[in-house]
Short mmCIF file of C-alpha atoms in Angstrom, two decimals:
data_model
loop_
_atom_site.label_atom_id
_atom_site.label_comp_id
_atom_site.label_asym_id
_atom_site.label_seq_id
_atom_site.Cartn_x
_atom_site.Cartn_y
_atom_site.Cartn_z
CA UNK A 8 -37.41 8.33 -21.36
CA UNK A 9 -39.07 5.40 -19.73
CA UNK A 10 -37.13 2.59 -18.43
CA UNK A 11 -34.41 4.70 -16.86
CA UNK A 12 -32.92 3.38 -13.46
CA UNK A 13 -33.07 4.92 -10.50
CA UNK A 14 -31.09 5.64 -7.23
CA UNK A 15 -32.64 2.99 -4.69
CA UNK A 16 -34.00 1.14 -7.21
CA UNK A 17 -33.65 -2.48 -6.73
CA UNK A 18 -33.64 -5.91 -9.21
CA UNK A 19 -32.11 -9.15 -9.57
CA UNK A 20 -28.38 -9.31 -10.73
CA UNK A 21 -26.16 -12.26 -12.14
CA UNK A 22 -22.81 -11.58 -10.83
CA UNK A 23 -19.41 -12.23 -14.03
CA UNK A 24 -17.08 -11.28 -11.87
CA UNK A 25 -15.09 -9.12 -9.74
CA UNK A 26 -13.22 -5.61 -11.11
CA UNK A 27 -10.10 -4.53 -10.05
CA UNK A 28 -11.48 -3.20 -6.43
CA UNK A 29 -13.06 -6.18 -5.63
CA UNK A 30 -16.67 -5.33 -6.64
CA UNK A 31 -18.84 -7.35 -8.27
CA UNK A 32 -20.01 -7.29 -12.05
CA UNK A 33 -22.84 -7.41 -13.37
CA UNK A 34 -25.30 -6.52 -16.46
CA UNK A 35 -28.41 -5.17 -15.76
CA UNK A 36 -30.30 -4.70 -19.80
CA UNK A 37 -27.37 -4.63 -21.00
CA UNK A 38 -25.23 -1.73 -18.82
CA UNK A 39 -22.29 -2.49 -16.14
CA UNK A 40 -23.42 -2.49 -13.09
CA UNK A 41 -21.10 -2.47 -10.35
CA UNK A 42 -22.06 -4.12 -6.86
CA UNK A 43 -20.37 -3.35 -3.65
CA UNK A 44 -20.38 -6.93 -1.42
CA UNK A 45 -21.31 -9.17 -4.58
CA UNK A 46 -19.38 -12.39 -5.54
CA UNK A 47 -18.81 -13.92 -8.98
CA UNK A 48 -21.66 -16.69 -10.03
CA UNK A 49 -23.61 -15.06 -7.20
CA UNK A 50 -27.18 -14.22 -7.90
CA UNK A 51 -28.16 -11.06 -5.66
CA UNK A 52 -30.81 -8.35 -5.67
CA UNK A 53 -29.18 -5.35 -6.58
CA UNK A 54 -30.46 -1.57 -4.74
CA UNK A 55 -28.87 1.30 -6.72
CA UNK A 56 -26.85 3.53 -5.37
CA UNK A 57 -25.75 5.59 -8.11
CA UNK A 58 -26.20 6.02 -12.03
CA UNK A 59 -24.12 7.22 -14.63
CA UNK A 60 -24.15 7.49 -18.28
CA UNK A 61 -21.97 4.46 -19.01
CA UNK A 62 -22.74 2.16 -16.01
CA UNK A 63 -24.62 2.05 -12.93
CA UNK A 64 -23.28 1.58 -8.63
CA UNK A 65 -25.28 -0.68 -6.55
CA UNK A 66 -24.82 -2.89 -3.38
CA UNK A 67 -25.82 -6.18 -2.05
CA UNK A 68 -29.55 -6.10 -1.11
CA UNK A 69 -29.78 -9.63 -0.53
CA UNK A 70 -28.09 -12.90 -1.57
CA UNK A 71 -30.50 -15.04 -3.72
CA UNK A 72 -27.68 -17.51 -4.36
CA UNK A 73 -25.14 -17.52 -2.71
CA UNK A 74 -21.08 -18.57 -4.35
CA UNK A 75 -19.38 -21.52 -3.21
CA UNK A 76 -16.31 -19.30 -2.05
CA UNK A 77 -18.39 -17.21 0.37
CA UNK A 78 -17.84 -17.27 3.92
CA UNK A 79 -18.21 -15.09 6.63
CA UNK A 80 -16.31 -12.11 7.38
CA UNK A 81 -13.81 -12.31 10.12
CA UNK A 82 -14.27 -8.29 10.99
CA UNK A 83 -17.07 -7.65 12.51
CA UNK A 84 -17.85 -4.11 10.89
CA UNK A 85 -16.98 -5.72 6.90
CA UNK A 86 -19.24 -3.48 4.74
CA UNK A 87 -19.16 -0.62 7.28
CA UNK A 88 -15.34 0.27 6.78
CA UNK A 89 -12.88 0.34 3.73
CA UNK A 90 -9.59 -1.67 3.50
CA UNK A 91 -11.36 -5.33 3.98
CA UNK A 92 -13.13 -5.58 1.06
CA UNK A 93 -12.45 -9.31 0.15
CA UNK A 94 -13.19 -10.38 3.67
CA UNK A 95 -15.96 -12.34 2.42
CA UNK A 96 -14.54 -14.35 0.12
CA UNK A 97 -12.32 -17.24 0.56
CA UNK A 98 -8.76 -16.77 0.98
CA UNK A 99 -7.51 -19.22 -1.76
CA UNK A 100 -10.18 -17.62 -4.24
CA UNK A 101 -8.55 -14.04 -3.21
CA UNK A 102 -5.41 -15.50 -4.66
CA UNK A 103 -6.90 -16.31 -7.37
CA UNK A 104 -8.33 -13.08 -7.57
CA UNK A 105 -5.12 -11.19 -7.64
CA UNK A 106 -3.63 -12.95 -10.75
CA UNK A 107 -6.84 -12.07 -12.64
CA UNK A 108 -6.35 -8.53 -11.66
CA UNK A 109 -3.29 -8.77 -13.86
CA UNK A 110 -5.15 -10.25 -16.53
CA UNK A 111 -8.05 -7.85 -16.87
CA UNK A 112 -5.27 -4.80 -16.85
CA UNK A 113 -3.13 -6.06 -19.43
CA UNK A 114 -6.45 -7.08 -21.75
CA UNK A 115 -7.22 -3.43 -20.40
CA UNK A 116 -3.88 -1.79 -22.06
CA UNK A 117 -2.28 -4.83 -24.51
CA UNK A 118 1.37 -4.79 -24.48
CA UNK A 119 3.03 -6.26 -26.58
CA UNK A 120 2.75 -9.96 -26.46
CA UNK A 121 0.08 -9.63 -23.61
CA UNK A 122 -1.78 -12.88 -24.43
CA UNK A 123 1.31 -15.19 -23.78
CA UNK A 124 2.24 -13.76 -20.55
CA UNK A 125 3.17 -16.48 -17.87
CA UNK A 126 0.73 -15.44 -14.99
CA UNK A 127 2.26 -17.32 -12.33
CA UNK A 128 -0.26 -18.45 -9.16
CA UNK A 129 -0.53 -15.82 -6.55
CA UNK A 130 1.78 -16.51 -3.52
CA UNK A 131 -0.21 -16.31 -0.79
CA UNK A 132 0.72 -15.22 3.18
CA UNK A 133 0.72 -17.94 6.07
CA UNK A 134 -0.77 -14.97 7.98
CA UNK A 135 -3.69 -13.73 6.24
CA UNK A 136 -4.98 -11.36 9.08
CA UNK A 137 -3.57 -9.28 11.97
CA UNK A 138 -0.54 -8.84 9.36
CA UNK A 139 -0.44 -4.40 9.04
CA UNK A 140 2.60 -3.32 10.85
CA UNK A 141 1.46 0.09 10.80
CA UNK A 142 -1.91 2.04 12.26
CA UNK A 143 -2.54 5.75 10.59
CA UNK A 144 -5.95 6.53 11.95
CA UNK A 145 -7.55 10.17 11.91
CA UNK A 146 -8.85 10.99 15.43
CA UNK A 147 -12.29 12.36 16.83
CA UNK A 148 -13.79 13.42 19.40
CA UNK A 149 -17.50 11.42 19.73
CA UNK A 150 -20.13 11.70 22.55
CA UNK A 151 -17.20 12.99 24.50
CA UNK A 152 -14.42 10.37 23.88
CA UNK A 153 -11.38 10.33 22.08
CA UNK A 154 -12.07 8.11 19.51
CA UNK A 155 -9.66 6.69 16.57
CA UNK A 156 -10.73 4.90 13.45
CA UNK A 157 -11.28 4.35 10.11
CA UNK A 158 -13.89 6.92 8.13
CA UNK A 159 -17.27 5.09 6.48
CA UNK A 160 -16.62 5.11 2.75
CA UNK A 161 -17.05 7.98 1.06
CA UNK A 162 -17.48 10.01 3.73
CA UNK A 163 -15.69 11.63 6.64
CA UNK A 164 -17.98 9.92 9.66
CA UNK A 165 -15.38 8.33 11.80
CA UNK A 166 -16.48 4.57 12.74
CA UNK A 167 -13.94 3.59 15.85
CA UNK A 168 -12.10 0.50 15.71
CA UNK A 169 -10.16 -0.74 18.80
CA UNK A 170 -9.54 -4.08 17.05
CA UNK A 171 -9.32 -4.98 13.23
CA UNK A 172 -9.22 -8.04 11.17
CA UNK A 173 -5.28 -6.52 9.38
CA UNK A 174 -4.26 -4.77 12.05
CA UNK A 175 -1.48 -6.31 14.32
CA UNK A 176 -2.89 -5.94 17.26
CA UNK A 177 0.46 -4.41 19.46
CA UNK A 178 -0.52 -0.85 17.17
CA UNK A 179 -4.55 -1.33 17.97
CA UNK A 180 -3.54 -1.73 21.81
CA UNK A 181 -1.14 1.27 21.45
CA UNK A 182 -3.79 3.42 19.30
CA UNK A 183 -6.48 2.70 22.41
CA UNK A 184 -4.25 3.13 24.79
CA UNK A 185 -3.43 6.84 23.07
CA UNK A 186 -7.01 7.80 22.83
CA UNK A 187 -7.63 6.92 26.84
CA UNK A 188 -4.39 9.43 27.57
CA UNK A 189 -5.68 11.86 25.20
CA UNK A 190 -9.44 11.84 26.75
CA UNK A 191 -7.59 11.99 30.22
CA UNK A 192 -5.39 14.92 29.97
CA UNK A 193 -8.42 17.08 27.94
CA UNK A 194 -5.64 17.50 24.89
CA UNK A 195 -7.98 19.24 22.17
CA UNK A 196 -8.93 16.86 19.40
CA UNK A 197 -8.98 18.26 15.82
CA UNK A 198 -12.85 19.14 14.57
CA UNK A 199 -13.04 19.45 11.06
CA UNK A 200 -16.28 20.97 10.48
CA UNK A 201 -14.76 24.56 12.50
CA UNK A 202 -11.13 23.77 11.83
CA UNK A 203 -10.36 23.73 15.30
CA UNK A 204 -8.82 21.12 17.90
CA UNK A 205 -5.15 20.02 17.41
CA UNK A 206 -4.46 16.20 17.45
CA UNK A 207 -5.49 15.01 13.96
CA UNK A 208 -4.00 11.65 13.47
CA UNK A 209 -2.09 9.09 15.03
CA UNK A 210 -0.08 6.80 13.31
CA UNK A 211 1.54 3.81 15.30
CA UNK A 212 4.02 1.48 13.18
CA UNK A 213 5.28 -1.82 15.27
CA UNK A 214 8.48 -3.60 14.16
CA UNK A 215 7.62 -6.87 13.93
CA UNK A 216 11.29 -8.24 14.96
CA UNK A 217 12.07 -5.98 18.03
CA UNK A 218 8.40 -5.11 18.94
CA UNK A 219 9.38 -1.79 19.49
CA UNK A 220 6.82 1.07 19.00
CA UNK A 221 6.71 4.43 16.78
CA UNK A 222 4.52 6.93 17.92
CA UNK A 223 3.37 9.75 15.48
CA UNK A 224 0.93 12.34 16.50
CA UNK A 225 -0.49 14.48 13.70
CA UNK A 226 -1.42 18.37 14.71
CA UNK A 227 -3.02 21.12 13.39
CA UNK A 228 -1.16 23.57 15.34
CA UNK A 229 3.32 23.30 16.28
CA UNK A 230 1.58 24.01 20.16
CA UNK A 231 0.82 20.15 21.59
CA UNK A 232 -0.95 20.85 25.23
CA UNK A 233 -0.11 18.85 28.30
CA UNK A 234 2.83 17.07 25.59
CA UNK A 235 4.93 16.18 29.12
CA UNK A 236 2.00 14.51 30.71
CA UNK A 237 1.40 12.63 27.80
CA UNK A 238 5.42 11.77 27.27
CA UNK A 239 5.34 10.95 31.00
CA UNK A 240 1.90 8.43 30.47
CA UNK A 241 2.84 7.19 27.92
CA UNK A 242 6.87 5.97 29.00
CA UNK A 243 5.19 4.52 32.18
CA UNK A 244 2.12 2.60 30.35
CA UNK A 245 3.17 2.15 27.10
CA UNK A 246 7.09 0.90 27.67
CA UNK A 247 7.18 -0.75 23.85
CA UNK A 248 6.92 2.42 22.89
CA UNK A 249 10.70 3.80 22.12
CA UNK A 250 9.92 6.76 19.31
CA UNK A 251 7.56 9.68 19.81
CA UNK A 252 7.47 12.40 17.34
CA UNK A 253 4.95 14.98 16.43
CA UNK A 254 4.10 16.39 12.49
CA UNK A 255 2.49 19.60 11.66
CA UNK A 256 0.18 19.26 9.10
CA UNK A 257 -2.11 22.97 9.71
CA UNK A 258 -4.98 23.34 6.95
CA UNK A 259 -7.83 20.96 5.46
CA UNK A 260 -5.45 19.41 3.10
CA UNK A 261 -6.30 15.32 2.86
CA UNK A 262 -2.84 14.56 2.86
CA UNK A 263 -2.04 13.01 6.17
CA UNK A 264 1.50 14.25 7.13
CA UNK A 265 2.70 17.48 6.65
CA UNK A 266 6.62 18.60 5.69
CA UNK A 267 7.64 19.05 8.98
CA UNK A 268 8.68 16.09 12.05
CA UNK A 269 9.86 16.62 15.58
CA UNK A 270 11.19 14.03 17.96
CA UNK A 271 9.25 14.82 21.00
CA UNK A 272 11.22 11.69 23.50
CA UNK A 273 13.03 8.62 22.46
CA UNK A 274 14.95 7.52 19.26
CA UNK A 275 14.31 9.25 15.89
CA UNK A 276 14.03 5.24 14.40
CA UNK A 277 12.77 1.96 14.58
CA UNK A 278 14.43 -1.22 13.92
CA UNK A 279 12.58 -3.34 11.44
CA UNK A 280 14.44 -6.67 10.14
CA UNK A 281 14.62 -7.71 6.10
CA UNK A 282 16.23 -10.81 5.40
CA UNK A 283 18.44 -10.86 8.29
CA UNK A 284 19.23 -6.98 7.56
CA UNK A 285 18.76 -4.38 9.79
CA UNK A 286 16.73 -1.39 8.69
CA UNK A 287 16.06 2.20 10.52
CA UNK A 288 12.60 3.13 10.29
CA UNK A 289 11.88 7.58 10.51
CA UNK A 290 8.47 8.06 11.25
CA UNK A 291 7.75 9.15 7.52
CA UNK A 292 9.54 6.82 5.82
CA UNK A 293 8.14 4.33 3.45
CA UNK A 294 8.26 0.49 4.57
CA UNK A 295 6.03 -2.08 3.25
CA UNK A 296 2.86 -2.69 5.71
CA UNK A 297 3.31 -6.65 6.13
CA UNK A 298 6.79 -7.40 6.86
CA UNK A 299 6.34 -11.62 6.25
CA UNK A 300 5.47 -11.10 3.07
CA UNK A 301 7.86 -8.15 1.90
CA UNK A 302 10.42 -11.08 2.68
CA UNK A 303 8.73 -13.56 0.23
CA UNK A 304 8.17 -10.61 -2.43
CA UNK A 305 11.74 -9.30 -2.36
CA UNK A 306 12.83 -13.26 -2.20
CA UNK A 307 11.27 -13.54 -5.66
CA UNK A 308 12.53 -10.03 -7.16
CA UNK A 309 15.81 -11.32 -6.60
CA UNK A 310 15.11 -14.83 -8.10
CA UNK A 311 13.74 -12.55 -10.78
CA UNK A 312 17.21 -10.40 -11.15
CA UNK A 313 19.82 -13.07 -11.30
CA UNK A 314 22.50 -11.02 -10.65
CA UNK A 315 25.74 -11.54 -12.28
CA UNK A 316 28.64 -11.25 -9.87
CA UNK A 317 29.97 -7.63 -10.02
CA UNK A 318 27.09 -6.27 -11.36
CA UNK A 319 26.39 -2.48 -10.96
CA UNK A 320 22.95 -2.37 -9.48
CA UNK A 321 20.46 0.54 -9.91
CA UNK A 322 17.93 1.06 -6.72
CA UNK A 323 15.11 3.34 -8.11
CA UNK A 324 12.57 4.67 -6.17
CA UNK A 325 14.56 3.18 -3.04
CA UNK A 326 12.76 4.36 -0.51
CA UNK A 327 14.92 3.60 2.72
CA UNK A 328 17.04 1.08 0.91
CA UNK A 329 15.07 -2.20 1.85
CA UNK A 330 15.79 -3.84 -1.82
CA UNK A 331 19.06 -2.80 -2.75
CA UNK A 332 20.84 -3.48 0.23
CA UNK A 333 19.09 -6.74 0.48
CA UNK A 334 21.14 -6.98 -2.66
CA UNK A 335 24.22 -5.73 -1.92
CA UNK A 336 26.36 -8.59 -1.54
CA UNK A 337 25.40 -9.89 -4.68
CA UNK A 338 26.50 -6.85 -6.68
CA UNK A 339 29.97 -4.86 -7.60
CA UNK A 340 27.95 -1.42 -6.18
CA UNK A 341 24.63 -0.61 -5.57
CA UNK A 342 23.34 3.37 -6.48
CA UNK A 343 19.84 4.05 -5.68
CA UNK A 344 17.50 7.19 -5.61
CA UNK A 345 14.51 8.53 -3.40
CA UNK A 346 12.76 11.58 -3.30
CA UNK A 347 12.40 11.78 0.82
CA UNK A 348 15.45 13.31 2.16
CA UNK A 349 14.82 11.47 5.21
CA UNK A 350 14.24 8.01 3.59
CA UNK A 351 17.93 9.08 1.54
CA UNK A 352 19.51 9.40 5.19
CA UNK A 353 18.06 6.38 6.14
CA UNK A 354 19.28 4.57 3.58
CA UNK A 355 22.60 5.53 3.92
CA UNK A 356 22.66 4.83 7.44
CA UNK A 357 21.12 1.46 6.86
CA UNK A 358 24.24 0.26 4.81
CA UNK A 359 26.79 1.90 7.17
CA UNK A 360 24.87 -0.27 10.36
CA UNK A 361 24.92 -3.13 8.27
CA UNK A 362 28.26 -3.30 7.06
CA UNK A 363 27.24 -2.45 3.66
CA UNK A 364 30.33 0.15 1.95
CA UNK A 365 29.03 -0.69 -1.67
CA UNK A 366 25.79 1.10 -1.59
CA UNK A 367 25.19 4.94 -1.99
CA UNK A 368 21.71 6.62 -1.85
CA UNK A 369 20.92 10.03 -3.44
CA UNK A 370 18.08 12.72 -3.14
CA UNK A 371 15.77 13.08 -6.50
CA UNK A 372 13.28 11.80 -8.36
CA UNK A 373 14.28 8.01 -10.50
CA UNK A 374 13.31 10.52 -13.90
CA UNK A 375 15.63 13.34 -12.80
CA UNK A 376 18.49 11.61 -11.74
CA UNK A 377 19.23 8.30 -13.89
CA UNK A 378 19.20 10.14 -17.07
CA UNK A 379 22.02 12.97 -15.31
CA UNK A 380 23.94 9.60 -14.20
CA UNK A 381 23.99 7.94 -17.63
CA UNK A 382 24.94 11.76 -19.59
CA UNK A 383 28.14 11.50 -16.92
CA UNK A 384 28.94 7.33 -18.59
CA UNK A 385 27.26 5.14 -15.56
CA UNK A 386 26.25 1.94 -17.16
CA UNK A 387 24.32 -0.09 -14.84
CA UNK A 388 24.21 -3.48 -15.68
CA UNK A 389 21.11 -4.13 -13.31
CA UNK A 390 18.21 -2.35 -12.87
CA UNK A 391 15.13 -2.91 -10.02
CA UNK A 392 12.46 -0.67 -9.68
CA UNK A 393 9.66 -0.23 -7.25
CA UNK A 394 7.61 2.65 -7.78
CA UNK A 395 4.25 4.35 -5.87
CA UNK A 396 1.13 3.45 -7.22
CA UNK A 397 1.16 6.29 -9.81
CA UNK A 398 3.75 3.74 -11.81
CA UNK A 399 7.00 4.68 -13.51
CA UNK A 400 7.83 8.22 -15.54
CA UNK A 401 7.56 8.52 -19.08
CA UNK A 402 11.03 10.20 -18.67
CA UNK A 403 12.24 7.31 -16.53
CA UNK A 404 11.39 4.87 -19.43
CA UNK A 405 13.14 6.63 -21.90
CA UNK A 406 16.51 7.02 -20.45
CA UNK A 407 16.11 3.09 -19.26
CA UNK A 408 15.16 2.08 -22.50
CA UNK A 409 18.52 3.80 -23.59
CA UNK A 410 20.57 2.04 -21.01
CA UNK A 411 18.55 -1.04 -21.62
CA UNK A 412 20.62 -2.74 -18.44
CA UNK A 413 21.07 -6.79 -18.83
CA UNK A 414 18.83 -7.62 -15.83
CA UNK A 415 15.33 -5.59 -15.14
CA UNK A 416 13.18 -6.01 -12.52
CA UNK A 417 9.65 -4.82 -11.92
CA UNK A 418 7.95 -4.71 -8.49
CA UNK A 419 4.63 -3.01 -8.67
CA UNK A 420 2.31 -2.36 -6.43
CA UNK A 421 -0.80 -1.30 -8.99
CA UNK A 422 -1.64 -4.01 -11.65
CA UNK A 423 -3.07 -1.00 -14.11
CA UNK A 424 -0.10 1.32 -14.10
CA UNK A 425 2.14 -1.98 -14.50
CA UNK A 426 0.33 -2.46 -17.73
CA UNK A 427 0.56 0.47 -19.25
CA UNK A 428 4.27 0.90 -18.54
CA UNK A 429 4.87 -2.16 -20.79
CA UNK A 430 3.69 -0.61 -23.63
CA UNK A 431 6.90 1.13 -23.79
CA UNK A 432 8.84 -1.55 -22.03
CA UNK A 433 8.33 -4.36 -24.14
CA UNK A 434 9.71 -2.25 -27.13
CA UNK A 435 13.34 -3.58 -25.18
CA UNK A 436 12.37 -6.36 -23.46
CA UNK A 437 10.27 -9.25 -23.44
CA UNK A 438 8.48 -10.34 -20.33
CA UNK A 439 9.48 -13.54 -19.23
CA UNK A 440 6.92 -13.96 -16.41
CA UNK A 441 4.62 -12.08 -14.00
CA UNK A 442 4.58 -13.20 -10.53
CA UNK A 443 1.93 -11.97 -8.15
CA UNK A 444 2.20 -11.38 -4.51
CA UNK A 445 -0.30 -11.33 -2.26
CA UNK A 446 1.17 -8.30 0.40
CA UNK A 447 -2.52 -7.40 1.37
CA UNK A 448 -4.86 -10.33 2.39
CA UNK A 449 -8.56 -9.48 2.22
CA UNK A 450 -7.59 -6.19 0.01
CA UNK A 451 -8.40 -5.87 -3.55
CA UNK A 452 -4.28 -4.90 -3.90
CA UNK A 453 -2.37 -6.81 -5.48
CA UNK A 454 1.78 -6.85 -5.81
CA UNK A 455 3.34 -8.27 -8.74
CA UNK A 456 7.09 -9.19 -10.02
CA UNK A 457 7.88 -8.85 -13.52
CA UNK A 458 11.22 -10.91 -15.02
CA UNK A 459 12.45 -8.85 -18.21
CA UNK A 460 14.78 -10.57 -20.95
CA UNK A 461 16.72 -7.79 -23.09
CA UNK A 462 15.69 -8.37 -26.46
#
């Protein structure tokens, strides 16, 4: 066949828009083509990178002509790394971004009604860098230093930050910090081409309203050499630090923690602070990466819920109990599930240190559980979800859909699987309005609030 593309290949490219990971669109005779770095109304030369049957990968050659909403990345190694990927484009435009996110996935799926939806503006963050609360970077050992970082995309070469545009920089100055004492003392560093070396990852997570510090350092092996030096180091250097712990996580798996945490010195917790709540943080527990605007986001899920006084609330997928016991006072009882034991214990704890005696927290998956509640005659007149990325369970729907609670709330955290999940929603309820959230500035993610009306 003549006229088929190939890899390296490069022409020019009129850029529609951007997809749902912030790449730009284009049509090159008449096939997608995807390109890494492009902006909408941008004219660019295109180089190939890959081809497929359906539609082709490519990124930014050159600018031809350039968009009025382009301006120059504020992290220095933007196109090098993953998680800035809208760095180059201007923060109000990201906004608008986000709500057209929504769009294209419920055009993508069509529930019911999908054309009426009231996209509300994106509500954007005062802070739109230096906003992560929480480091988790894979360590290596290059030209002799302990280096920690970020891997190049799609692949596993480490490129070492020691500053970066989202990252508050308390966790940066901890990670560095980390890396010096781990260089110092000769602690082996994990290699993954032999599957040898012990420190894999470290994961620092800063609370934002004490500024304390939670260390986590990831191993390949329970054995952690020189661990007292390291304690001793890092109590004298690093006094913000209040929480060291150590996970086992032995094999090649990609997961980043494995099942089992140890408290090496310090407190097992964190203090992080929600709307004037106080909330325990275990070094595997699930918080929300940009404290600020978790505030504004659960601010609008409970505009969103209207509670009724002496509601019964439903918590699903509750992680350590951030929403519902930010709701607690509003409702008759709060009951909310989570499938981390730990984050379960938290949660309970978290209502007991804040006063809370109308909240209880279970172990179990949201599918698993609120059906075995509703066969015993709980009828929750409120109901706020906010599941992983992977969206809600088909089994999860059903028994809501049976309970079809008064009030229903939506947080989601992926645009696509929040589309798809009102298919079967909107057979109950109608959407009354989708508000987006922007939680990650110069990310292609994008949070999102959904108001419910029982039909």
């Amino acid at each position: 066949m003549e006229n088929t593309v190939q890899v390296g290949q490069r022409f020019p490219l009129t850029i529609k828009r951007l997809d749902i990971n912030g790449r730009g669109i284009g049509y090159y005779k008449r096939k997608i083509t995807f390109v890494t770095g492009a902006l909408p109304q941008e004219v660019v030369v295109a180089e190939v990178t890959a081809v497929h049957d359906r539609y082709l990968e490519a990124t930014t050659h050159r600018i031809k002509q350039a968009s009025p909403d382009r301006v120059t990345p504020s992290e220095p190694l933007f196109g090098q790394i993953g998680g800035v990927e809208l760095n180059h484009l201007a923060y109000p435009a990201q906004l608008n971004f986000k709500r057209d996110v929504v769009a294209q996935s419920l055009a993508k799926f069509k529930p019911s009604g999908w054309q009426h939806y009231d996209l509300r503006p994106t509500i954007g963050a005062a802070h739109p860098l230096h906003y992560r609360n929480k480091a988790q970077f894979p360590v290596r050992l290059i030209d002799g230093h302990v280096r920690a970082g970020l891997y190049a995309p799609n692949s596993h070469r480490l490129v070492p930050l020691t500053t970066f545009a989202t990252q508050r920089p308390l966790t940066m100055q901890v990670i560095t910090a980390l890396c010096g004492m781990l260089e110092d003392l000769q602690v082996p560093i994990y290699d993954e081409a032999h599957h040898s070396g012990i420190v894999k990852t470290l994961v620092v997570r800063e609370s934002v309203a004490t500024g304390e510090v939670q260390v986590t350092f990831v191993t390949n092996s329970a054995k952690l050499p020189h661990h007292l030096q390291l304690l001793e180091r890092i109590a004298k250097e690093l006094p913000m630090v209040v929480s060291v712990s150590q996970n086992l996580n032995p094999g090649t798996t990609s997961l980043i923690w494995g099942a089992k945490t140890t408290l090496l010195a310090g407190q097992p917790y964190i203090t992080e602070r929600l709307l004037g709540r106080d909330f325990a943080v275990s070094p595997q527990a699930f918080l929300q990466l940009n404290p600020e605007q978790t505030e504004i986001l659960y601010q609008e899920a409970l505009k969103a819920l209207a509670l009724t006084p002496h509601a019964t609330l439903v918590d699903a997928y509750a992680g350590i109990g951030t929403i519902g016991l930010s709701l607690a006072n509003q409702a008759k009882t709060v009951r909310g599930m989570e499938i981390i034991p730990e984050a379960v214990t938290a949660a309970n704890y978290n209502a007991k240190q804040n006063g809370i005696t109308n909240a209880h927290y279970e172990v179990g998956t949201a599918e698993s559980l609120f059906p075995q509640w509703l066969a015993q005659g709980f009828k929750p007149d409120a109901l706020i979800v906010d599941p992983p990325r992977a969206g809600l369970e088909p089994a999860f729907i059903q028994a809501l859909l049976k309970a079809a609670p008064k009030q229903f709330v939506y947080i989601s955290c992926n645009p696509s699987t929040l589309a798809r999940d009102l298919i079967a929603l909107t057979k109950r309820y109608q959407v009354d309005y989708i508000q987006s959230v922007d939680m990650f500035p110069q990310t292609a993610r994008c949070e999102a609030v959904v108001k419910f009306t029982r039909r």
